[in-house]
Structures are given as C-alpha cells and as structure tokens.
C-alpha cells in the first residue's frame, strides 16, 4: 500500500481520499489499510481479480457500505459528516448492471432531478439531453422512447448520462463496460476520460487490458490489499 | 321454550370431524405430506375453539373490562406470532412494527365499531368486543403477512433499483415508493375484493352464524355490512403502520439497504 505522489497542489485538495480504510464482510474477506487520494480531474483505473474488493472500494465511497476503521474524505471532510443523499449528489455511482426504470428515456435521464435533495435545481432541457445522447452515440434514441426496450449497451450509456447530468464532483463506475460490445465499451470509456478532462474525479473498475488515453492512476486490488501504481 | 336453532350435539360434531378425512385422503393419495398439518390443524381447531367457548361463557358472566382486554391482548399476541411464522424474512426484526400495527389499528377500529356504530354499553361489552376484535385481528393478521411478504420479496428482487435510486440521492422513502405502494395494495386488495363478491358469491361467516342462530336475516345483513367496512379499514390501517415502521428498519442511518443475502452482501 502506497500513497500516490502526484502534483502537490492537486494532492492538497483531493476530491476523494481514502485514509487507512478497513472493511470486512461478515464472511471475513474485505479491505485492509487502504490509502490513496484522488484529486480533481484524476482518472483512477481500479483492477484486480474477481472478489478482490474492487466494487467494495467504490461502494464505500458512496456509503453503500460503511467503513469499519479509517475514514474517507470528500474535499477534506469525512463522508459521514454529509447527509447521505447530499453526499451521493456529489459522488455519483454507475452500477455494473444498468438499472432502468419503467418509463421514457427522458423520464429516466431526469429521474435524479425529481428527488427531494435536488429540489430547486434547474432541470436540463431537451437540448442538453439530446447533446448527451449524441455524445454517447445514442442519437437514434428518441427521448420519448420506452427505455426498457433499449439494448443493454444503450441502457448502460443511458445510466452514464443520468449520473453525469447532475454534475457530481466524482463518479464511481463499477465495471460499466463488462457486458458491452466493443463499440459501446469504447464509447463509455471515451466519455469517462472526457469527464476527467473536465475536472471530474473518475474511479473506474475495469479490465486490466484497458489503458485510458488520459493521464491516469492505476490501483490494483488483491486479497483485500490495495496497491497504487503510477 | 326451544332454541331458535338446531343445537349440534357431540356425536354430530364427530361426524363433522370425519369431513377432514376427505382432505387427508387427498393428501395421502397425491403424497402431499399434509397429513400431519391437517391432524394438528383439526385438533387445534377443536381445542382452541372449545377453549374460547368456555372462556367467553365465563367472561360474559363476569362482565369485567380488564378480563375482556386481557383476552383481547392474548388474541392480538397470537396474531403477531402467526404473522411471524408466515413471513420468512429473518434479517430485519419486525416484531415491534407488527405488534404496534395490530394493537393500534385493531383496538382503534374495534372500539369505534362497538362504541360508535353498534352503540354497545359499555363499549367493551364482551358479547360485541371479543367477536368484533377477533375478526379485525384475524383479517389484519392476513393483511400484515401479505404486505410484509410482498415488501421484503420486492425489496430483495429490486435491490439494484433501490441502490440506484439511493446512489442518485434518493432517501429511503423515495427509493422504495413503488415497492411500498405494491406491498400496501397487496395487503388491502383481499378485503376490497371480499366486498365485491359478498352477497353474490358468498354469505360471510358472521352473517351465516347469526342466521343459523336464528337472527333476522336483515339484522344479520346490517352487522355484516359493518363488518365488511371495518375490515377494509383495519387491513389498510395495519398495513400502513407496519410498512412505515418496517421500511425504516430496512435502511441504516446512512441510507444503506440493510437487507442482506446469505453471504452477508
């Protein structure tokens, strides 16, 4: 376990920081003494064998699981000092299996804006939604289309847009490309890299053969231990 | 003066008991392995109802409010126990929610019916309070079991959807609004459906009992109407209370879903 030594100024204000984080599942396995910091605009690629704890790492960042020891900081403040819905507006999470609700594409994309925590926040108009659909090669998908009839790849890209629209500080992607064809996979990876370029911290669990085109940090997880590679 | 109905003697009761053997024969022939449950059920029906008959006889004679409430509490206790036997979820405790739902909704509805609708004096008059309370508790028990079973099974099968909503900043209420609605509907629908078929398809138990006991059918009908409406109210009230309390218990203060699978995940 080492702490990534990046640009000092950037490290001074990391968006997310894991500090000596320990976690264990009831079965015994988990994560031990995890420490690394993710500055704004950093692309963090997380890899490791199945069951090593990669997804757990991301779930801890949005408090879907609770840290047993140590702490995770969001812009310097422990995440448990945030109201959980508020925390999750700032740290997005895209699940491995795309989850789409019954309804139209528009309703799915705008779902986060119907929640109490975003009351009063301006809702993106159709032009913004169409721009995003185009960016993710979904220009043929109508906003009024039934979202449940889309393919898995289209649904996954829809989930990505839904997480990006509310403009979080960081987004955690839990193997978002595992069930996608090559074209969809590259599309998702390219957009994630673009988002990092715009200053959003990206944490992506992905296969080892993927090498982001943007500057990135590589984190490997094995047997509950996390190693940070440059 | 003879009774306005035909009294059932012990030998006739034994003949009725033999009807259970039809179910037993079906179970044996098709190897359903229901014989043990059937035998236990038959014995329990016999013992529990006979005991209730004796207790009611004594209660009617004593006319004591505390004893009436005591018997009512025993009925409520067993209805909670039966709900626990029927709902299979073990990772979330729902003893308090179920008890609160039964005690609050059933007591409130039973009191309303005996005091305001029937106008019994005193309102705890065992002749009215115990049978009405029993019917309310029995129906609430079914509604609670159906609501809880549906709620937990939906929560498990739609776990990814709930977590997706939480990850977008939903609170636990927003993340489960559809599941809550479905569970509540499931609990309320049987008593609403019962209103549709009553009088056309079925003559309900209470009305049947009154008619068999020699009551004027029109009087029996009025009681039955009251019963149907009170059951609709009590099933709705008890389902809402239990779901509101249980839903909160399914989430940690960090708005994390606590319902786990066998491996803890």
Short mmCIF file of C-alpha atoms in Angstrom, two decimals:
data_model
loop_
_atom_site.label_atom_id
_atom_site.label_comp_id
_atom_site.label_asym_id
_atom_site.label_seq_id
_atom_site.Cartn_x
_atom_site.Cartn_y
_atom_site.Cartn_z
CA UNK A 1 0.00 0.00 0.00
CA UNK A 2 1.49 3.36 -1.01
CA UNK A 3 0.09 6.81 -1.42
CA UNK A 4 0.21 8.14 -4.95
CA UNK A 5 2.63 11.05 -5.28
CA UNK A 6 1.08 13.33 -7.85
CA UNK A 7 1.24 17.06 -8.35
CA UNK A 8 1.46 18.56 -4.85
CA UNK A 9 -1.08 21.30 -5.33
CA UNK A 10 -3.60 18.81 -6.62
CA UNK A 11 -2.99 16.48 -3.69
CA UNK A 12 -3.62 19.35 -1.27
CA UNK A 13 -7.28 19.35 -2.22
CA UNK A 14 -8.20 15.85 -3.28
CA UNK A 15 -11.83 15.26 -4.15
CA UNK A 16 -11.78 11.84 -2.51
CA UNK A 17 -9.27 10.48 -0.08
CA UNK A 18 -9.13 7.01 1.46
CA UNK A 19 -7.21 7.11 4.75
CA UNK A 20 -6.28 3.77 6.33
CA UNK A 21 -9.66 2.33 5.39
CA UNK A 22 -10.57 -1.11 6.68
CA UNK A 23 -13.70 -3.05 5.88
CA UNK A 24 -14.77 -6.66 6.22
CA UNK A 25 -17.78 -8.63 5.03
CA UNK A 26 -19.46 -10.99 7.51
CA UNK A 27 -17.67 -13.86 5.73
CA UNK A 28 -14.27 -12.41 6.72
CA UNK A 29 -12.83 -11.04 3.49
CA UNK A 30 -12.73 -7.31 2.83
CA UNK A 31 -10.21 -4.49 2.52
CA UNK A 32 -7.39 -3.55 4.85
CA UNK A 33 -5.48 -0.32 5.32
CA UNK A 34 -6.45 1.32 2.05
CA UNK A 35 -4.96 4.76 1.49
CA UNK A 36 -4.92 6.85 -1.65
CA UNK A 37 -6.10 10.27 -2.74
CA UNK A 38 -7.98 11.25 -5.89
CA UNK A 39 -7.53 14.87 -6.99
CA UNK A 40 -9.99 16.70 -9.24
CA UNK A 41 -9.78 15.51 -12.83
CA UNK A 42 -7.88 12.36 -11.91
CA UNK A 43 -8.83 9.15 -13.74
CA UNK A 44 -8.36 6.19 -11.40
CA UNK A 45 -8.41 2.77 -13.01
CA UNK A 46 -9.12 0.01 -10.48
CA UNK A 47 -8.36 -3.57 -11.42
CA UNK A 48 -7.88 -6.91 -9.74
CA UNK A 49 -9.22 -10.44 -9.63
CA UNK A 50 -12.90 -11.20 -9.14
CA UNK A 51 -13.98 -10.88 -5.50
CA UNK A 52 -10.85 -8.92 -4.53
CA UNK A 53 -12.86 -5.95 -3.23
CA UNK A 54 -12.88 -3.56 -6.21
CA UNK A 55 -16.62 -2.90 -6.07
CA UNK A 56 -16.48 -2.68 -2.28
CA UNK A 57 -13.98 0.16 -2.63
CA UNK A 58 -16.48 2.14 -4.72
CA UNK A 59 -19.46 1.22 -2.54
CA UNK A 60 -17.57 2.57 0.48
CA UNK A 61 -17.09 5.91 -1.27
CA UNK A 62 -20.86 6.43 -1.55
CA UNK A 63 -21.61 4.81 1.82
CA UNK A 64 -23.48 1.87 0.36
CA UNK A 65 -21.17 0.06 2.79
CA UNK A 66 -19.76 1.56 5.96
CA UNK A 67 -16.05 1.84 6.73
CA UNK A 68 -15.08 -0.21 9.81
CA UNK A 69 -11.87 1.70 10.55
CA UNK A 70 -10.19 4.70 8.97
CA UNK A 71 -12.04 7.33 7.00
CA UNK A 72 -12.91 8.54 3.54
CA UNK A 73 -12.79 12.28 2.92
CA UNK A 74 -14.73 14.27 0.36
CA UNK A 75 -12.91 17.54 -0.27
CA UNK A 76 -11.27 17.21 3.12
CA UNK A 77 -14.39 16.39 5.16
CA UNK A 78 -15.23 12.87 6.35
CA UNK A 79 -18.06 11.49 4.19
CA UNK A 80 -20.07 10.54 7.25
CA UNK A 81 -20.42 14.24 8.09
CA UNK A 82 -22.52 14.68 4.92
CA UNK A 83 -26.20 13.94 4.77
CA UNK A 84 -26.17 10.65 2.73
CA UNK A 85 -28.37 11.97 -0.14
CA UNK A 86 -26.20 15.12 -0.26
CA UNK A 87 -23.02 13.00 -0.40
CA UNK A 88 -24.47 10.99 -3.29
CA UNK A 89 -25.25 14.13 -5.27
CA UNK A 90 -21.52 14.90 -5.12
CA UNK A 91 -20.19 11.39 -5.70
CA UNK A 92 -22.02 9.57 -8.49
CA UNK A 93 -22.13 5.80 -8.89
CA UNK A 94 -22.79 3.78 -12.05
CA UNK A 95 -23.61 0.15 -11.34
CA UNK A 96 -22.25 -2.81 -13.25
CA UNK A 97 -25.70 -3.85 -14.44
CA UNK A 98 -27.64 -0.95 -15.90
CA UNK A 99 -30.78 -0.22 -13.92
CA UNK A 100 -33.51 1.41 -15.97
CA UNK A 101 -36.92 2.37 -14.60
CA UNK A 102 -40.18 1.84 -16.43
CA UNK A 103 -40.84 4.98 -18.46
CA UNK A 104 -39.39 7.01 -21.28
CA UNK A 105 -35.74 7.80 -21.93
CA UNK A 106 -36.40 11.40 -20.82
CA UNK A 107 -38.02 10.28 -17.56
CA UNK A 108 -35.05 8.04 -16.81
CA UNK A 109 -32.49 10.73 -17.53
CA UNK A 110 -34.30 13.31 -15.43
CA UNK A 111 -35.13 10.99 -12.54
CA UNK A 112 -32.35 12.43 -10.28
CA UNK A 113 -33.95 15.89 -10.62
CA UNK A 114 -37.27 14.63 -9.26
CA UNK A 115 -35.67 13.81 -5.90
CA UNK A 116 -36.09 15.99 -2.83
CA UNK A 117 -32.35 16.58 -2.50
CA UNK A 118 -32.27 18.43 -5.86
CA UNK A 119 -35.41 20.47 -5.27
CA UNK A 120 -35.00 23.88 -6.87
CA UNK A 121 -32.06 22.85 -9.08
CA UNK A 122 -32.69 23.70 -12.76
CA UNK A 123 -33.72 20.67 -14.82
CA UNK A 124 -31.73 20.15 -18.06
CA UNK A 125 -33.84 20.84 -21.14
CA UNK A 126 -34.28 18.52 -24.13
CA UNK A 127 -31.37 20.14 -26.00
CA UNK A 128 -28.95 19.18 -23.24
CA UNK A 129 -30.32 15.63 -23.16
CA UNK A 130 -30.05 15.30 -26.95
CA UNK A 131 -26.45 16.58 -26.85
CA UNK A 132 -25.54 13.88 -24.36
CA UNK A 133 -27.35 11.18 -26.33
CA UNK A 134 -25.36 12.20 -29.39
CA UNK A 135 -22.09 12.24 -27.44
CA UNK A 136 -22.71 8.62 -26.46
CA UNK A 137 -23.74 7.51 -29.96
CA UNK A 138 -27.39 7.31 -28.97
CA UNK A 139 -28.60 9.90 -31.50
CA UNK A 140 -31.11 7.38 -32.85
CA UNK A 141 -32.77 7.01 -29.46
CA UNK A 142 -35.83 9.26 -29.04
CA UNK A 143 -36.42 10.96 -25.70
CA UNK A 144 -39.99 9.64 -25.73
CA UNK A 145 -38.90 6.06 -26.43
CA UNK A 146 -39.66 3.35 -23.89
CA UNK A 147 -36.34 2.99 -22.06
CA UNK A 148 -36.94 -0.64 -21.16
CA UNK A 149 -36.87 -1.64 -24.83
CA UNK A 150 -33.26 -0.44 -25.32
CA UNK A 151 -30.33 -2.84 -25.60
CA UNK A 152 -28.01 -3.46 -22.64
CA UNK A 153 -25.32 -1.27 -24.20
CA UNK A 154 -27.79 1.57 -24.77
CA UNK A 155 -29.12 1.23 -21.23
CA UNK A 156 -25.60 1.38 -19.79
CA UNK A 157 -24.87 4.56 -21.71
CA UNK A 158 -28.19 5.99 -20.51
CA UNK A 159 -27.13 5.24 -16.93
CA UNK A 160 -23.87 7.07 -17.53
CA UNK A 161 -25.69 10.17 -18.79
CA UNK A 162 -28.09 10.01 -15.83
CA UNK A 163 -25.13 10.07 -13.42
CA UNK A 164 -23.33 12.87 -15.25
CA UNK A 165 -26.27 15.26 -15.73
CA UNK A 166 -26.42 16.39 -12.07
CA UNK A 167 -22.71 17.38 -12.32
CA UNK A 168 -21.12 15.48 -9.42
CA UNK A 169 -17.54 16.11 -8.21
CA UNK A 170 -16.62 12.44 -8.67
CA UNK A 171 -18.15 9.43 -10.40
CA UNK A 172 -17.55 5.80 -9.46
CA UNK A 173 -18.01 3.33 -12.33
CA UNK A 174 -18.38 -0.28 -11.23
CA UNK A 175 -17.31 -2.30 -14.28
CA UNK A 176 -19.61 -0.31 -16.55
CA UNK A 177 -18.32 -1.97 -19.70
CA UNK A 178 -18.33 -5.64 -18.65
CA UNK A 179 -21.45 -6.57 -20.59
CA UNK A 180 -20.96 -4.20 -23.52
CA UNK A 181 -19.83 -4.79 -27.07
CA UNK A 182 -16.56 -3.18 -28.17
CA UNK A 183 -18.19 -0.12 -29.71
CA UNK A 184 -20.29 0.67 -26.63
CA UNK A 185 -17.34 -0.05 -24.35
CA UNK A 186 -15.06 2.37 -26.16
CA UNK A 187 -17.79 4.98 -26.18
CA UNK A 188 -18.27 4.76 -22.39
CA UNK A 189 -14.51 4.79 -21.78
CA UNK A 190 -14.01 7.80 -24.05
CA UNK A 191 -16.73 9.81 -22.30
CA UNK A 192 -15.33 8.88 -18.87
CA UNK A 193 -11.93 10.14 -19.99
CA UNK A 194 -13.53 13.37 -21.28
CA UNK A 195 -15.22 13.85 -17.92
CA UNK A 196 -11.87 13.53 -16.16
CA UNK A 197 -10.59 16.17 -18.57
CA UNK A 198 -13.37 18.45 -17.36
CA UNK A 199 -12.19 18.16 -13.74
CA UNK A 200 -14.43 15.36 -12.50
CA UNK A 201 -12.65 12.67 -10.48
CA UNK A 202 -13.27 9.29 -12.10
CA UNK A 203 -12.90 5.95 -10.31
CA UNK A 204 -13.47 3.08 -12.72
CA UNK A 205 -13.32 -0.62 -12.01
CA UNK A 206 -12.32 -2.14 -15.31
CA UNK A 207 -10.46 -4.97 -17.03
CA UNK A 208 -6.68 -4.88 -16.97
CA UNK A 209 -6.29 -4.58 -20.75
CA UNK A 210 -7.88 -1.13 -20.72
CA UNK A 211 -5.41 1.76 -20.77
CA UNK A 212 -7.09 5.18 -20.62
CA UNK A 213 -5.82 7.70 -23.13
CA UNK A 214 -5.83 10.42 -20.47
CA UNK A 215 -3.29 10.63 -17.62
CA UNK A 216 -4.42 8.16 -15.00
CA UNK A 217 -3.63 6.41 -11.79
CA UNK A 218 -3.80 2.61 -11.67
CA UNK A 219 -4.99 0.98 -8.47
CA UNK A 220 -4.82 -2.78 -8.10
CA UNK A 221 -6.81 -4.68 -5.51
CA UNK A 222 -5.83 -8.21 -4.48
CA UNK A 223 -6.60 -10.14 -1.29
CA UNK A 224 -8.01 -7.03 0.33
CA UNK A 225 -4.78 -5.09 -0.22
CA UNK A 226 -4.67 -2.04 -2.45
CA UNK A 227 -1.58 -1.02 -4.36
CA UNK A 228 -1.34 2.29 -6.16
CA UNK A 229 0.73 2.26 -9.34
CA UNK A 230 1.62 5.32 -11.33
CA UNK B 1 -89.09 -22.91 25.14
CA UNK B 2 -86.90 -24.44 22.41
CA UNK B 3 -83.83 -22.65 20.98
CA UNK B 4 -84.40 -20.82 17.63
CA UNK B 5 -81.73 -23.04 16.06
CA UNK B 6 -80.79 -26.72 15.93
CA UNK B 7 -78.20 -27.42 18.58
CA UNK B 8 -75.20 -29.53 17.50
CA UNK B 9 -74.60 -32.45 19.82
CA UNK B 10 -71.19 -34.13 20.38
CA UNK B 11 -71.88 -37.13 18.10
CA UNK B 12 -72.79 -34.71 15.28
CA UNK B 13 -69.56 -32.81 15.91
CA UNK B 14 -67.66 -36.07 15.45
CA UNK B 15 -69.43 -36.63 12.13
CA UNK B 16 -68.29 -33.17 11.04
CA UNK B 17 -64.75 -34.06 12.09
CA UNK B 18 -64.84 -37.01 9.71
CA UNK B 19 -65.10 -34.47 6.85
CA UNK B 20 -61.43 -33.68 7.49
CA UNK B 21 -60.60 -37.23 6.38
CA UNK B 22 -61.54 -36.21 2.82
CA UNK B 23 -58.64 -33.76 2.82
CA UNK B 24 -56.47 -36.39 4.46
CA UNK B 25 -57.32 -38.93 1.76
CA UNK B 26 -56.43 -36.43 -0.99
CA UNK B 27 -53.13 -35.71 0.76
CA UNK B 28 -52.28 -39.43 1.11
CA UNK B 29 -53.30 -40.30 -2.46
CA UNK B 30 -51.27 -37.49 -4.04
CA UNK B 31 -48.43 -37.70 -1.47
CA UNK B 32 -48.84 -34.05 -0.46
CA UNK B 33 -47.44 -34.77 3.03
CA UNK B 34 -50.11 -32.56 4.54
CA UNK B 35 -51.50 -35.24 6.87
CA UNK B 36 -49.54 -34.03 9.91
CA UNK B 37 -50.54 -30.39 9.39
CA UNK B 38 -54.12 -31.46 8.80
CA UNK B 39 -54.22 -33.52 12.00
CA UNK B 40 -52.63 -30.72 14.05
CA UNK B 41 -54.97 -28.17 12.47
CA UNK B 42 -58.05 -30.27 13.21
CA UNK B 43 -57.02 -30.82 16.83
CA UNK B 44 -56.13 -27.15 17.29
CA UNK B 45 -59.47 -26.06 15.80
CA UNK B 46 -61.24 -28.31 18.25
CA UNK B 47 -59.24 -27.35 21.32
CA UNK B 48 -58.83 -23.64 20.60
CA UNK B 49 -62.49 -23.04 19.75
CA UNK B 50 -63.77 -25.11 22.66
CA UNK B 51 -61.44 -23.21 24.99
CA UNK B 52 -62.61 -19.92 23.51
CA UNK B 53 -66.24 -21.01 24.04
CA UNK B 54 -65.61 -21.75 27.71
CA UNK B 55 -63.65 -18.54 28.24
CA UNK B 56 -66.37 -16.47 26.58
CA UNK B 57 -69.00 -18.12 28.75
CA UNK B 58 -67.05 -17.16 31.85
CA UNK B 59 -66.31 -13.64 30.55
CA UNK B 60 -69.95 -12.98 29.72
CA UNK B 61 -70.82 -13.93 33.27
CA UNK B 62 -68.10 -11.85 34.95
CA UNK B 63 -68.51 -8.73 32.78
CA UNK B 64 -65.06 -7.43 33.77
CA UNK B 65 -63.32 -4.88 31.50
CA UNK B 66 -59.80 -5.97 32.47
CA UNK B 67 -60.52 -9.61 31.68
CA UNK B 68 -62.03 -8.65 28.31
CA UNK B 69 -58.95 -6.59 27.46
CA UNK B 70 -56.73 -9.43 28.68
CA UNK B 71 -58.38 -11.91 26.32
CA UNK B 72 -58.17 -9.38 23.51
CA UNK B 73 -54.43 -8.96 24.22
CA UNK B 74 -53.96 -12.73 24.04
CA UNK B 75 -55.71 -12.80 20.63
CA UNK B 76 -53.51 -9.94 19.41
CA UNK B 77 -50.39 -11.71 20.69
CA UNK B 78 -51.21 -14.87 18.75
CA UNK B 79 -51.99 -12.93 15.59
CA UNK B 80 -48.49 -11.35 15.80
CA UNK B 81 -46.96 -14.79 16.34
CA UNK B 82 -48.76 -16.21 13.33
CA UNK B 83 -47.57 -13.31 11.14
CA UNK B 84 -44.01 -14.13 12.25
CA UNK B 85 -44.49 -17.75 11.31
CA UNK B 86 -45.71 -16.85 7.84
CA UNK B 87 -43.20 -14.16 6.88
CA UNK B 88 -39.86 -15.76 6.08
CA UNK B 89 -37.59 -12.69 6.29
CA UNK B 90 -35.12 -13.04 9.16
CA UNK B 91 -32.54 -10.29 8.59
CA UNK B 92 -34.85 -7.47 9.73
CA UNK B 93 -36.72 -7.50 13.03
CA UNK B 94 -40.39 -6.70 12.60
CA UNK B 95 -41.75 -7.79 15.99
CA UNK B 96 -42.35 -4.25 17.24
CA UNK B 97 -43.88 -2.99 13.95
CA UNK B 98 -46.27 -5.95 13.78
CA UNK B 99 -47.28 -5.64 17.43
CA UNK B 100 -47.78 -1.88 17.09
CA UNK B 101 -49.84 -2.33 13.92
CA UNK B 102 -52.10 -4.99 15.44
CA UNK B 103 -52.59 -3.23 18.76
CA UNK B 104 -53.18 0.24 17.34
CA UNK B 105 -55.30 -0.49 14.29
CA UNK B 106 -57.33 -3.35 15.70
CA UNK B 107 -58.05 -1.68 19.04
CA UNK B 108 -59.00 1.59 17.37
CA UNK B 109 -61.31 0.01 14.79
CA UNK B 110 -62.88 -2.39 17.29
CA UNK B 111 -63.55 0.43 19.75
CA UNK B 112 -65.03 2.61 17.01
CA UNK B 113 -67.35 -0.15 15.87
CA UNK B 114 -68.53 -1.27 19.31
CA UNK B 115 -68.96 2.22 20.73
CA UNK B 116 -69.99 4.39 17.78
CA UNK B 117 -71.53 2.05 15.19
CA UNK B 118 -73.13 -0.65 17.32
CA UNK B 119 -73.50 1.56 20.38
CA UNK B 120 -72.69 -1.20 22.88
CA UNK B 121 -72.86 -0.14 26.52
CA UNK B 122 -70.23 -0.43 27.91
CA UNK B 123 -68.08 -0.29 24.78
CA UNK B 124 -66.03 -3.28 25.95
CA UNK B 125 -69.12 -5.49 26.35
CA UNK B 126 -67.54 -8.90 25.65
CA UNK B 127 -70.52 -10.08 23.58
CA UNK B 128 -69.53 -7.48 20.97
CA UNK B 129 -65.91 -6.54 21.68
CA UNK B 130 -64.41 -10.05 21.56
CA UNK B 131 -66.01 -11.34 18.31
CA UNK B 132 -65.52 -8.00 16.55
CA UNK B 133 -61.94 -7.69 17.84
CA UNK B 134 -61.22 -11.27 16.79
CA UNK B 135 -62.44 -10.67 13.26
CA UNK B 136 -60.44 -7.45 12.98
CA UNK B 137 -57.27 -9.09 14.37
CA UNK B 138 -57.67 -12.13 12.12
CA UNK B 139 -58.06 -10.08 8.95
CA UNK B 140 -55.30 -7.68 9.94
CA UNK B 141 -53.06 -10.66 10.53
CA UNK B 142 -53.58 -11.83 6.95
CA UNK B 143 -53.08 -8.33 5.57
CA UNK B 144 -49.88 -7.90 7.59
CA UNK B 145 -48.43 -11.19 6.44
CA UNK B 146 -49.24 -10.45 2.78
CA UNK B 147 -47.91 -6.86 2.95
CA UNK B 148 -44.68 -7.82 4.70
CA UNK B 149 -44.01 -10.81 2.47
CA UNK B 150 -44.56 -8.69 -0.62
CA UNK B 151 -42.47 -5.81 0.71
CA UNK B 152 -39.46 -7.97 1.57
CA UNK B 153 -39.59 -10.01 -1.63
CA UNK B 154 -39.83 -6.85 -3.79
CA UNK B 155 -37.01 -5.24 -1.85
CA UNK B 156 -34.78 -8.25 -2.45
CA UNK B 157 -35.59 -8.70 -6.13
CA UNK B 158 -35.35 -4.97 -6.83
CA UNK B 159 -32.26 -4.35 -4.70
CA UNK B 160 -30.27 -2.93 -7.64
CA UNK B 161 -33.05 -0.48 -8.42
CA UNK B 162 -33.27 0.67 -4.79
CA UNK B 163 -29.49 1.13 -4.63
CA UNK B 164 -29.52 3.00 -7.93
CA UNK B 165 -32.09 5.41 -6.51
CA UNK B 166 -30.07 5.83 -3.29
CA UNK B 167 -26.93 6.48 -5.34
CA UNK B 168 -28.70 9.32 -7.10
CA UNK B 169 -29.51 10.96 -3.78
CA UNK B 170 -32.90 9.43 -3.01
CA UNK B 171 -33.82 9.00 0.64
CA UNK B 172 -35.16 5.62 1.73
CA UNK B 173 -38.75 6.71 1.16
CA UNK B 174 -38.10 7.87 -2.39
CA UNK B 175 -36.08 4.75 -3.16
CA UNK B 176 -38.93 2.45 -2.11
CA UNK B 177 -42.01 4.43 -3.12
CA UNK B 178 -43.13 1.89 -5.73
CA UNK B 179 -42.32 -1.14 -3.57
CA UNK B 180 -44.21 0.41 -0.64
CA UNK B 181 -47.22 1.05 -2.87
CA UNK B 182 -47.24 -2.51 -4.21
CA UNK B 183 -46.96 -4.04 -0.73
CA UNK B 184 -49.75 -1.83 0.59
CA UNK B 185 -52.01 -2.73 -2.33
CA UNK B 186 -51.29 -6.43 -1.83
CA UNK B 187 -52.37 -6.16 1.82
CA UNK B 188 -55.53 -4.20 1.09
CA UNK B 189 -56.81 -5.98 -2.01
CA UNK B 190 -58.23 -9.16 -0.36
CA UNK B 191 -60.61 -7.19 1.89
CA UNK B 192 -61.62 -4.95 -1.03
CA UNK B 193 -62.22 -7.97 -3.26
CA UNK B 194 -64.29 -9.54 -0.49
CA UNK B 195 -66.70 -6.58 -0.77
CA UNK B 196 -67.20 -7.33 -4.47
CA UNK B 197 -68.38 -10.91 -4.04
CA UNK B 198 -70.23 -10.60 -0.77
CA UNK B 199 -73.92 -11.39 -1.13
CA UNK B 200 -73.40 -12.56 -4.72
CA UNK B 201 -70.90 -15.35 -4.31
CA UNK B 202 -70.56 -15.77 -0.58
CA UNK B 203 -72.56 -15.36 2.58
CA UNK B 204 -69.85 -14.40 5.06
CA UNK B 205 -69.20 -16.25 8.29
CA UNK B 206 -70.60 -13.75 10.72
CA UNK B 207 -73.86 -13.38 8.82
CA UNK B 208 -74.11 -17.15 8.38
CA UNK B 209 -73.57 -17.60 12.10
CA UNK B 210 -76.26 -15.12 13.02
CA UNK B 211 -78.77 -16.62 10.59
CA UNK B 212 -78.04 -20.13 11.84
CA UNK B 213 -78.50 -18.84 15.39
CA UNK B 214 -82.00 -17.67 14.43
CA UNK B 215 -81.39 -13.95 13.89
CA UNK B 216 -83.47 -11.99 11.40
CA UNK B 217 -81.50 -12.07 8.08
CA UNK B 218 -81.98 -8.30 7.67
CA UNK B 219 -80.39 -7.72 11.09
CA UNK B 220 -77.59 -10.11 10.16
CA UNK B 221 -77.01 -8.22 6.92
CA UNK B 222 -76.61 -4.92 8.73
CA UNK B 223 -74.00 -6.42 11.03
CA UNK B 224 -72.23 -7.94 8.06
CA UNK B 225 -72.08 -4.59 6.26
CA UNK B 226 -70.47 -3.05 9.33
CA UNK B 227 -68.02 -5.95 9.47
CA UNK B 228 -67.04 -5.62 5.79
CA UNK B 229 -66.34 -1.90 6.15
CA UNK B 230 -64.43 -2.30 9.38
CA UNK B 231 -62.23 -5.00 7.85
CA UNK B 232 -61.38 -2.75 4.90
CA UNK B 233 -60.39 -0.01 7.35
CA UNK B 234 -58.39 -2.22 9.70
CA UNK B 235 -56.42 -4.00 6.95
CA UNK B 236 -55.48 -0.64 5.41
CA UNK B 237 -54.52 0.88 8.76
CA UNK B 238 -52.49 -2.09 9.98
CA UNK B 239 -50.70 -2.49 6.62
CA UNK B 240 -49.75 1.19 6.52
CA UNK B 241 -48.45 1.17 10.10
CA UNK B 242 -46.39 -1.99 9.68
CA UNK B 243 -44.91 -0.92 6.33
CA UNK B 244 -43.99 2.56 7.56
CA UNK B 245 -42.20 1.10 10.58
CA UNK B 246 -40.57 -1.82 8.76
CA UNK B 247 -39.40 0.27 5.80
CA UNK B 248 -37.37 2.49 8.12
CA UNK B 249 -35.77 -0.56 9.70
CA UNK B 250 -34.59 -1.83 6.32
CA UNK B 251 -32.19 1.11 6.00
CA UNK B 252 -29.28 2.27 8.11
CA UNK B 253 -28.92 5.94 9.16
CA UNK B 254 -26.53 6.20 6.16
CA UNK B 255 -29.47 5.25 3.89
CA UNK B 256 -27.91 1.88 3.14
CA UNK B 257 -30.12 -1.10 2.45
CA UNK B 258 -29.72 -3.50 5.38
CA UNK B 259 -31.45 -6.47 3.78
CA UNK B 260 -28.58 -8.90 3.18
CA UNK B 261 -28.24 -12.17 1.32
CA UNK B 262 -26.94 -15.32 2.98
CA UNK B 263 -23.31 -14.36 2.28
CA UNK B 264 -23.76 -11.03 4.05
CA UNK B 265 -23.70 -8.99 0.84
#
